[in-house]
Amino acid sequence: MSTVTAPTPASCLTAPGAAGGSPAPAIALPDQTAAAPAVEVAPAPSGYAAGEEASPGIAVSFDNAAIAYGRTTVLRGVHGALPAGGTLALIGPNGAGKSSLIKAVLGLVPVAVGSITVLDRAPAAARRDVAYVPQADALDRDFPISVGQVVLMGRYRRIGWCRRPGRADRAAALAALEAVGLAERARDRFGTLSGGQRQRVLLARAIAAEPRLLLLDEPFNGVDVVSQDALLAALATVAESGTATVVSTHDLALAQVISDQVCVLNGRQIAFGPAAHALAPEPLRAAYGGAAVEIGGQSVILTRP
């Protein structure tokens, strides 16, 4: 029987011969025979943590936030709010501060001035309810792991690193792969997929975590049209579930399509609001100067008056 083996973290292993030092068990996908755990906990409603109720409010708020590395300020003056269930696009040239802002929302870098609040908590305290999708190229393609195993990793924050994924976890992982159109590749090695497919798998891993806030760093970079459409469809489903989304992108046309609000950055906040306001010529000139940008699939040269 073909199976998917869940990786066992080093912290959960014991020395040879010690109690509990057996190899990690093989975990079958939902369509295969597998023993169910003694107690099954139904998955939480999509977009919310187990035991929590969906509540309206603000997913992320920025209060004049500034981010610095040592004495170097890389971003300042970020002010605005993303409602629960909304989508915020971060745009700006390379080095504008988009990735730094995402790291600050994750609680990985401190806020030097002002504040950032995530799900009514400090960023670091909200991590259990936040999922992050990095760029696929940042991962090692040679690491020997299957697509299904990658997606199952999204469940560990819910079940704990030393617990075996149960039937509900396998079902959530398969549903997430179906959401990105890759359920049939569950047993394939992750490194054999194309860049766009790997990006879809990483989004599936985040969806399987059932977050209340989803962060994506340049998810459309270098992906083919099929994968781009699959990512857009999956993000639409995520939004319908009530999960808030923050996505950084260089594609202004996609920013218009996917977002309720747009934040324009270039070392500082230039605009924050609906796309019609934030993507107007003046904010774009302030962000890009005379650079060429893409709007609606066409290159547009923005020049200062």
mmCIF file of C-alpha atoms in Angstrom:
data_model
loop_
_atom_site.group_PDB
_atom_site.id
_atom_site.type_symbol
_atom_site.label_atom_id
_atom_site.label_comp_id
_atom_site.label_asym_id
_atom_site.label_seq_id
_atom_site.Cartn_x
_atom_site.Cartn_y
_atom_site.Cartn_z
ATOM 1 C CA MET A 1 0.000 0.000 0.000
ATOM 2 C CA SER A 2 1.367 3.380 -0.991
ATOM 3 C CA THR A 3 1.556 5.749 1.952
ATOM 4 C CA VAL A 4 2.609 9.234 2.924
ATOM 5 C CA THR A 5 5.065 9.270 5.817
ATOM 6 C CA ALA A 6 4.811 12.197 8.190
ATOM 7 C CA PRO A 7 8.250 13.577 9.123
ATOM 8 C CA THR A 8 9.066 13.223 12.817
ATOM 9 C CA PRO A 9 10.792 16.251 14.414
ATOM 10 C CA ALA A 10 14.103 15.588 16.160
ATOM 11 C CA SER A 11 12.616 16.779 19.453
ATOM 12 C CA CYS A 12 10.174 13.852 19.348
ATOM 13 C CA LEU A 13 12.798 11.132 18.779
ATOM 14 C CA THR A 14 14.588 9.159 21.471
ATOM 15 C CA ALA A 15 17.918 7.359 21.463
ATOM 16 C CA PRO A 16 18.025 3.835 20.012
ATOM 17 C CA GLY A 17 16.719 1.313 22.507
ATOM 18 C CA ALA A 18 14.973 3.956 24.609
ATOM 19 C CA ALA A 19 11.243 3.800 25.243
ATOM 20 C CA GLY A 20 9.240 5.309 22.434
ATOM 21 C CA GLY A 21 12.198 5.321 20.040
ATOM 22 C CA SER A 22 10.363 3.591 17.186
ATOM 23 C CA PRO A 23 10.437 4.993 13.644
ATOM 24 C CA ALA A 24 7.809 7.504 12.545
ATOM 25 C CA PRO A 25 4.680 5.647 11.356
ATOM 26 C CA ALA A 26 3.455 5.756 7.785
ATOM 27 C CA ILE A 27 0.352 7.889 7.396
ATOM 28 C CA ALA A 28 -2.136 6.922 4.719
ATOM 29 C CA LEU A 29 -4.066 9.485 2.731
ATOM 30 C CA PRO A 30 -7.835 9.699 3.351
ATOM 31 C CA ASP A 31 -8.696 7.373 0.467
ATOM 32 C CA GLN A 32 -6.640 4.552 1.955
ATOM 33 C CA THR A 33 -7.179 2.265 4.915
ATOM 34 C CA ALA A 34 -5.828 3.732 8.139
ATOM 35 C CA ALA A 35 -6.702 3.272 11.785
ATOM 36 C CA ALA A 36 -8.570 6.235 13.224
ATOM 37 C CA PRO A 37 -7.384 7.696 16.522
ATOM 38 C CA ALA A 38 -9.449 6.922 19.611
ATOM 39 C CA VAL A 39 -10.793 10.462 19.796
ATOM 40 C CA GLU A 40 -11.424 12.577 16.713
ATOM 41 C CA VAL A 41 -11.788 16.326 17.005
ATOM 42 C CA ALA A 42 -13.793 17.870 14.204
ATOM 43 C CA PRO A 43 -11.849 20.504 12.312
ATOM 44 C CA ALA A 44 -12.567 24.100 13.231
ATOM 45 C CA PRO A 45 -14.638 26.165 10.804
ATOM 46 C CA SER A 46 -12.384 27.247 7.976
ATOM 47 C CA GLY A 47 -10.475 30.373 8.922
ATOM 48 C CA TYR A 48 -10.739 29.971 12.694
ATOM 49 C CA ALA A 49 -8.857 28.111 15.382
ATOM 50 C CA ALA A 50 -10.423 25.213 17.268
ATOM 51 C CA GLY A 51 -12.434 26.475 20.208
ATOM 52 C CA GLU A 52 -12.745 29.991 18.785
ATOM 53 C CA GLU A 53 -15.819 31.656 17.386
ATOM 54 C CA ALA A 54 -15.732 33.731 14.243
ATOM 55 C CA SER A 55 -15.881 37.333 15.363
ATOM 56 C CA PRO A 56 -16.008 40.474 13.267
ATOM 57 C CA GLY A 57 -13.321 43.082 13.725
ATOM 58 C CA ILE A 58 -9.860 44.017 12.571
ATOM 59 C CA ALA A 59 -7.367 41.387 11.436
ATOM 60 C CA VAL A 60 -4.331 43.678 11.301
ATOM 61 C CA SER A 61 -3.912 47.303 12.328
ATOM 62 C CA PHE A 62 -0.898 49.552 11.788
ATOM 63 C CA ASP A 63 -0.453 52.629 13.972
ATOM 64 C CA ASN A 64 2.313 54.795 12.497
ATOM 65 C CA ALA A 65 4.529 51.698 12.436
ATOM 66 C CA ALA A 66 8.218 51.925 11.561
ATOM 67 C CA ILE A 67 10.601 49.002 11.062
ATOM 68 C CA ALA A 68 14.351 49.171 11.555
ATOM 69 C CA TYR A 69 17.301 46.807 11.427
ATOM 70 C CA GLY A 70 19.682 48.126 14.031
ATOM 71 C CA ARG A 71 19.943 51.855 13.440
ATOM 72 C CA THR A 72 18.716 51.656 9.852
ATOM 73 C CA THR A 73 15.028 52.408 9.356
ATOM 74 C CA VAL A 74 13.721 50.535 6.316
ATOM 75 C CA LEU A 75 10.058 51.503 6.531
ATOM 76 C CA ARG A 76 8.129 54.201 8.353
ATOM 77 C CA GLY A 77 4.710 55.759 8.694
ATOM 78 C CA VAL A 78 2.544 52.694 8.057
ATOM 79 C CA HIS A 79 -0.979 53.473 9.203
ATOM 80 C CA GLY A 80 -4.196 51.653 8.355
ATOM 81 C CA ALA A 81 -6.291 48.591 9.119
ATOM 82 C CA LEU A 82 -7.347 45.379 7.403
ATOM 83 C CA PRO A 83 -10.797 44.096 8.413
ATOM 84 C CA ALA A 84 -11.280 40.425 9.223
ATOM 85 C CA GLY A 85 -11.850 38.545 5.985
ATOM 86 C CA GLY A 86 -10.354 41.327 3.851
ATOM 87 C CA THR A 87 -7.390 41.265 1.489
ATOM 88 C CA LEU A 88 -4.544 43.789 1.539
ATOM 89 C CA ALA A 89 -2.010 44.025 -1.301
ATOM 90 C CA LEU A 90 1.435 45.458 -0.574
ATOM 91 C CA ILE A 91 3.066 47.034 -3.620
ATOM 92 C CA GLY A 92 6.221 49.005 -4.287
ATOM 93 C CA PRO A 93 9.617 48.652 -5.963
ATOM 94 C CA ASN A 94 12.337 46.291 -4.750
ATOM 95 C CA GLY A 95 13.566 47.357 -1.320
ATOM 96 C CA ALA A 96 10.358 49.274 -0.588
ATOM 97 C CA GLY A 97 9.788 47.407 2.687
ATOM 98 C CA LYS A 98 7.124 44.888 1.648
ATOM 99 C CA SER A 99 8.891 41.793 2.982
ATOM 100 C CA SER A 100 9.979 43.648 6.124
ATOM 101 C CA LEU A 101 6.368 44.586 6.831
ATOM 102 C CA ILE A 102 5.273 40.966 6.441
ATOM 103 C CA LYS A 103 8.030 39.876 8.839
ATOM 104 C CA ALA A 104 6.844 42.475 11.347
ATOM 105 C CA VAL A 105 3.269 41.164 11.115
ATOM 106 C CA LEU A 106 4.700 37.696 11.808
ATOM 107 C CA GLY A 107 6.530 39.064 14.837
ATOM 108 C CA LEU A 108 9.927 38.151 13.375
ATOM 109 C CA VAL A 109 11.260 41.709 13.407
ATOM 110 C CA PRO A 110 10.420 44.325 16.051
ATOM 111 C CA VAL A 111 8.469 47.489 15.416
ATOM 112 C CA ALA A 112 10.809 50.410 16.125
ATOM 113 C CA VAL A 113 8.127 53.098 16.336
ATOM 114 C CA GLY A 114 4.352 52.875 16.617
ATOM 115 C CA SER A 115 2.636 49.508 16.767
ATOM 116 C CA ILE A 116 1.202 46.595 14.823
ATOM 117 C CA THR A 117 -1.732 44.622 16.212
ATOM 118 C CA VAL A 118 -2.638 41.197 14.810
ATOM 119 C CA LEU A 119 -6.006 39.646 15.705
ATOM 120 C CA ASP A 120 -6.201 41.924 18.772
ATOM 121 C CA ARG A 121 -2.794 40.732 19.997
ATOM 122 C CA ALA A 122 0.874 41.504 19.641
ATOM 123 C CA PRO A 123 2.209 39.864 16.450
ATOM 124 C CA ALA A 124 4.270 37.191 18.226
ATOM 125 C CA ALA A 125 1.285 36.202 20.382
ATOM 126 C CA ALA A 126 -0.927 35.679 17.327
ATOM 127 C CA ARG A 127 1.329 33.275 15.415
ATOM 128 C CA ARG A 128 -0.827 30.217 16.069
ATOM 129 C CA ASP A 129 -3.571 31.800 13.981
ATOM 130 C CA VAL A 130 -1.300 33.112 11.222
ATOM 131 C CA ALA A 131 0.037 31.181 8.223
ATOM 132 C CA TYR A 132 2.891 32.323 5.995
ATOM 133 C CA VAL A 133 3.574 31.393 2.368
ATOM 134 C CA PRO A 134 7.198 32.084 1.333
ATOM 135 C CA GLN A 135 8.465 32.134 -2.224
ATOM 136 C CA ALA A 136 8.969 28.586 -3.487
ATOM 137 C CA ASP A 137 12.505 29.340 -4.655
ATOM 138 C CA ALA A 138 13.526 29.922 -1.034
ATOM 139 C CA LEU A 139 13.163 26.190 -0.286
ATOM 140 C CA ASP A 140 15.546 23.319 -1.011
ATOM 141 C CA ARG A 141 14.215 21.331 -3.972
ATOM 142 C CA ASP A 142 16.472 18.369 -3.134
ATOM 143 C CA PHE A 143 14.992 17.759 0.316
ATOM 144 C CA PRO A 144 13.434 14.257 0.164
ATOM 145 C CA ILE A 145 9.818 14.931 1.048
ATOM 146 C CA SER A 146 6.525 14.321 -0.725
ATOM 147 C CA VAL A 147 3.895 16.881 -1.629
ATOM 148 C CA GLY A 148 1.484 15.333 0.883
ATOM 149 C CA GLN A 149 4.059 15.539 3.670
ATOM 150 C CA VAL A 150 4.677 19.215 2.954
ATOM 151 C CA VAL A 151 0.972 19.994 3.257
ATOM 152 C CA LEU A 152 0.581 17.897 6.423
ATOM 153 C CA MET A 153 3.200 20.137 8.042
ATOM 154 C CA GLY A 154 0.545 22.827 8.105
ATOM 155 C CA ARG A 155 -1.366 20.795 10.690
ATOM 156 C CA TYR A 156 1.410 20.524 13.286
ATOM 157 C CA ARG A 157 0.730 23.883 14.874
ATOM 158 C CA ARG A 158 -2.781 22.643 15.614
ATOM 159 C CA ILE A 159 -1.971 19.111 16.785
ATOM 160 C CA GLY A 160 1.511 19.568 18.268
ATOM 161 C CA TRP A 161 4.831 18.385 16.859
ATOM 162 C CA CYS A 162 4.849 15.055 18.712
ATOM 163 C CA ARG A 163 1.336 13.900 17.828
ATOM 164 C CA ARG A 164 0.500 11.679 14.908
ATOM 165 C CA PRO A 165 -1.767 13.349 12.315
ATOM 166 C CA GLY A 166 -5.242 11.869 12.493
ATOM 167 C CA ARG A 167 -7.984 11.328 9.958
ATOM 168 C CA ALA A 168 -9.191 14.920 10.248
ATOM 169 C CA ASP A 169 -5.661 16.198 9.599
ATOM 170 C CA ARG A 170 -5.225 14.030 6.521
ATOM 171 C CA ALA A 171 -8.615 15.143 5.248
ATOM 172 C CA ALA A 172 -7.693 18.802 5.768
ATOM 173 C CA ALA A 173 -4.411 18.292 3.898
ATOM 174 C CA LEU A 174 -6.107 16.592 0.962
ATOM 175 C CA ALA A 175 -8.818 19.276 0.830
ATOM 176 C CA ALA A 176 -6.122 21.947 0.746
ATOM 177 C CA LEU A 177 -4.380 20.190 -2.150
ATOM 178 C CA GLU A 178 -7.700 19.980 -3.966
ATOM 179 C CA ALA A 179 -8.159 23.719 -3.437
ATOM 180 C CA VAL A 180 -4.962 24.390 -5.403
ATOM 181 C CA GLY A 181 -5.631 21.683 -8.004
ATOM 182 C CA LEU A 182 -2.841 19.285 -7.009
ATOM 183 C CA ALA A 183 -4.546 16.458 -5.114
ATOM 184 C CA GLU A 184 -3.313 13.929 -7.688
ATOM 185 C CA ARG A 185 0.314 14.887 -6.946
ATOM 186 C CA ALA A 186 0.155 14.124 -3.203
ATOM 187 C CA ARG A 187 2.649 11.234 -3.390
ATOM 188 C CA ASP A 188 5.064 12.924 -5.769
ATOM 189 C CA ARG A 189 8.347 14.293 -4.514
ATOM 190 C CA PHE A 190 8.074 18.017 -3.829
ATOM 191 C CA GLY A 191 11.280 18.829 -5.705
ATOM 192 C CA THR A 192 10.000 17.317 -8.969
ATOM 193 C CA LEU A 193 7.248 19.925 -9.323
ATOM 194 C CA SER A 194 7.533 23.099 -11.358
ATOM 195 C CA GLY A 195 8.052 26.417 -9.592
ATOM 196 C CA GLY A 196 4.394 27.342 -9.958
ATOM 197 C CA GLN A 197 3.263 23.962 -8.641
ATOM 198 C CA ARG A 198 5.591 24.224 -5.643
ATOM 199 C CA GLN A 199 4.106 27.637 -4.885
ATOM 200 C CA ARG A 200 0.634 26.094 -4.964
ATOM 201 C CA VAL A 201 1.763 23.353 -2.553
ATOM 202 C CA LEU A 202 3.053 25.975 -0.113
ATOM 203 C CA LEU A 203 -0.305 27.749 -0.289
ATOM 204 C CA ALA A 204 -2.022 24.402 0.364
ATOM 205 C CA ARG A 205 0.166 23.918 3.449
ATOM 206 C CA ALA A 206 -0.976 27.305 4.739
ATOM 207 C CA ILE A 207 -4.640 26.567 3.978
ATOM 208 C CA ALA A 208 -4.374 23.243 5.851
ATOM 209 C CA ALA A 209 -3.380 25.191 8.968
ATOM 210 C CA GLU A 210 -6.823 26.876 8.942
ATOM 211 C CA PRO A 211 -5.439 30.322 9.799
ATOM 212 C CA ARG A 212 -7.355 33.478 10.553
ATOM 213 C CA LEU A 213 -4.673 35.512 8.772
ATOM 214 C CA LEU A 214 -2.702 34.436 5.697
ATOM 215 C CA LEU A 215 0.519 36.184 4.624
ATOM 216 C CA LEU A 216 2.026 35.658 1.158
ATOM 217 C CA ASP A 217 5.356 37.056 -0.040
ATOM 218 C CA GLU A 218 5.391 37.523 -3.836
ATOM 219 C CA PRO A 219 3.392 34.336 -4.563
ATOM 220 C CA PHE A 220 2.982 35.115 -8.283
ATOM 221 C CA ASN A 221 6.670 35.633 -9.092
ATOM 222 C CA GLY A 222 7.783 33.376 -11.926
ATOM 223 C CA VAL A 223 4.668 31.176 -11.977
ATOM 224 C CA ASP A 224 2.988 29.995 -15.176
ATOM 225 C CA VAL A 225 -0.515 31.052 -16.190
ATOM 226 C CA VAL A 226 -2.101 27.782 -15.021
ATOM 227 C CA SER A 227 -0.553 28.089 -11.569
ATOM 228 C CA GLN A 228 -1.424 31.784 -11.371
ATOM 229 C CA ASP A 229 -5.080 31.006 -12.084
ATOM 230 C CA ALA A 230 -5.025 28.184 -9.516
ATOM 231 C CA LEU A 231 -3.503 30.493 -6.895
ATOM 232 C CA LEU A 232 -6.112 33.173 -7.596
ATOM 233 C CA ALA A 233 -8.961 30.655 -7.326
ATOM 234 C CA ALA A 234 -7.594 29.292 -4.048
ATOM 235 C CA LEU A 235 -7.174 32.796 -2.610
ATOM 236 C CA ALA A 236 -10.780 33.588 -3.537
ATOM 237 C CA THR A 237 -11.882 30.497 -1.612
ATOM 238 C CA VAL A 238 -9.753 31.562 1.349
ATOM 239 C CA ALA A 239 -11.406 34.986 1.337
ATOM 240 C CA GLU A 240 -14.872 33.413 1.241
ATOM 241 C CA SER A 241 -13.984 31.386 4.348
ATOM 242 C CA GLY A 242 -13.429 34.581 6.348
ATOM 243 C CA THR A 243 -9.637 34.434 6.451
ATOM 244 C CA ALA A 244 -7.877 37.791 6.063
ATOM 245 C CA THR A 245 -4.999 37.934 3.581
ATOM 246 C CA VAL A 246 -1.935 40.140 3.155
ATOM 247 C CA VAL A 247 -0.053 39.610 -0.117
ATOM 248 C CA SER A 248 2.969 41.409 -1.524
ATOM 249 C CA THR A 249 3.206 41.672 -5.295
ATOM 250 C CA HIS A 250 4.887 43.597 -8.098
ATOM 251 C CA ASP A 251 1.885 43.086 -10.384
ATOM 252 C CA LEU A 252 -0.420 46.100 -10.072
ATOM 253 C CA ALA A 253 -3.149 44.478 -12.164
ATOM 254 C CA LEU A 254 -3.258 41.495 -9.806
ATOM 255 C CA ALA A 255 -3.291 43.855 -6.844
ATOM 256 C CA GLN A 256 -6.466 45.374 -8.250
ATOM 257 C CA VAL A 257 -8.062 41.962 -8.788
ATOM 258 C CA ILE A 258 -7.301 40.268 -5.479
ATOM 259 C CA SER A 259 -7.454 43.042 -2.896
ATOM 260 C CA ASP A 260 -9.975 45.123 -1.011
ATOM 261 C CA GLN A 261 -7.220 47.541 -0.056
ATOM 262 C CA VAL A 262 -3.769 48.421 -1.357
ATOM 263 C CA CYS A 263 -0.781 49.740 0.583
ATOM 264 C CA VAL A 264 1.800 51.544 -1.573
ATOM 265 C CA LEU A 265 5.308 51.564 -0.090
ATOM 266 C CA ASN A 266 8.750 52.908 -0.866
ATOM 267 C CA GLY A 267 10.602 53.214 2.426
ATOM 268 C CA ARG A 268 7.482 54.864 3.778
ATOM 269 C CA GLN A 269 3.761 54.515 3.329
ATOM 270 C CA ILE A 270 2.617 56.502 0.310
ATOM 271 C CA ALA A 271 -1.009 55.377 0.185
ATOM 272 C CA PHE A 272 -3.305 52.968 2.021
ATOM 273 C CA GLY A 273 -6.874 52.419 0.893
ATOM 274 C CA PRO A 274 -9.106 51.113 -1.906
ATOM 275 C CA ALA A 275 -7.319 50.292 -5.162
ATOM 276 C CA ALA A 276 -8.943 53.208 -6.988
ATOM 277 C CA HIS A 277 -7.305 55.566 -4.498
ATOM 278 C CA ALA A 278 -3.990 53.812 -3.842
ATOM 279 C CA LEU A 279 -3.256 52.957 -7.485
ATOM 280 C CA ALA A 280 -3.954 56.436 -8.809
ATOM 281 C CA PRO A 281 -1.166 58.081 -10.867
ATOM 282 C CA GLU A 282 0.150 60.335 -8.104
ATOM 283 C CA PRO A 283 0.821 57.591 -5.506
ATOM 284 C CA LEU A 284 2.404 55.432 -8.204
ATOM 285 C CA ARG A 285 4.669 58.265 -9.332
ATOM 286 C CA ALA A 286 5.709 58.810 -5.721
ATOM 287 C CA ALA A 287 6.527 55.114 -5.349
ATOM 288 C CA TYR A 288 8.107 54.299 -8.696
ATOM 289 C CA GLY A 289 9.337 57.636 -10.030
ATOM 290 C CA GLY A 290 10.151 57.198 -13.703
ATOM 291 C CA ALA A 291 10.258 53.413 -13.518
ATOM 292 C CA ALA A 292 8.309 51.107 -15.803
ATOM 293 C CA VAL A 293 5.447 49.300 -14.077
ATOM 294 C CA GLU A 294 2.844 46.858 -15.313
ATOM 295 C CA ILE A 295 -0.848 47.746 -15.207
ATOM 296 C CA GLY A 296 -3.386 45.438 -16.807
ATOM 297 C CA GLY A 297 -0.688 43.499 -18.637
ATOM 298 C CA GLN A 298 0.806 46.598 -20.256
ATOM 299 C CA SER A 299 4.036 48.380 -19.417
ATOM 300 C CA VAL A 300 3.467 51.955 -18.318
ATOM 301 C CA ILE A 301 6.256 54.484 -17.844
ATOM 302 C CA LEU A 302 5.622 56.703 -14.859
ATOM 303 C CA THR A 303 7.470 60.001 -15.094
ATOM 304 C CA ARG A 304 7.575 62.892 -12.714
ATOM 305 C CA PRO A 305 5.882 66.084 -13.978
#
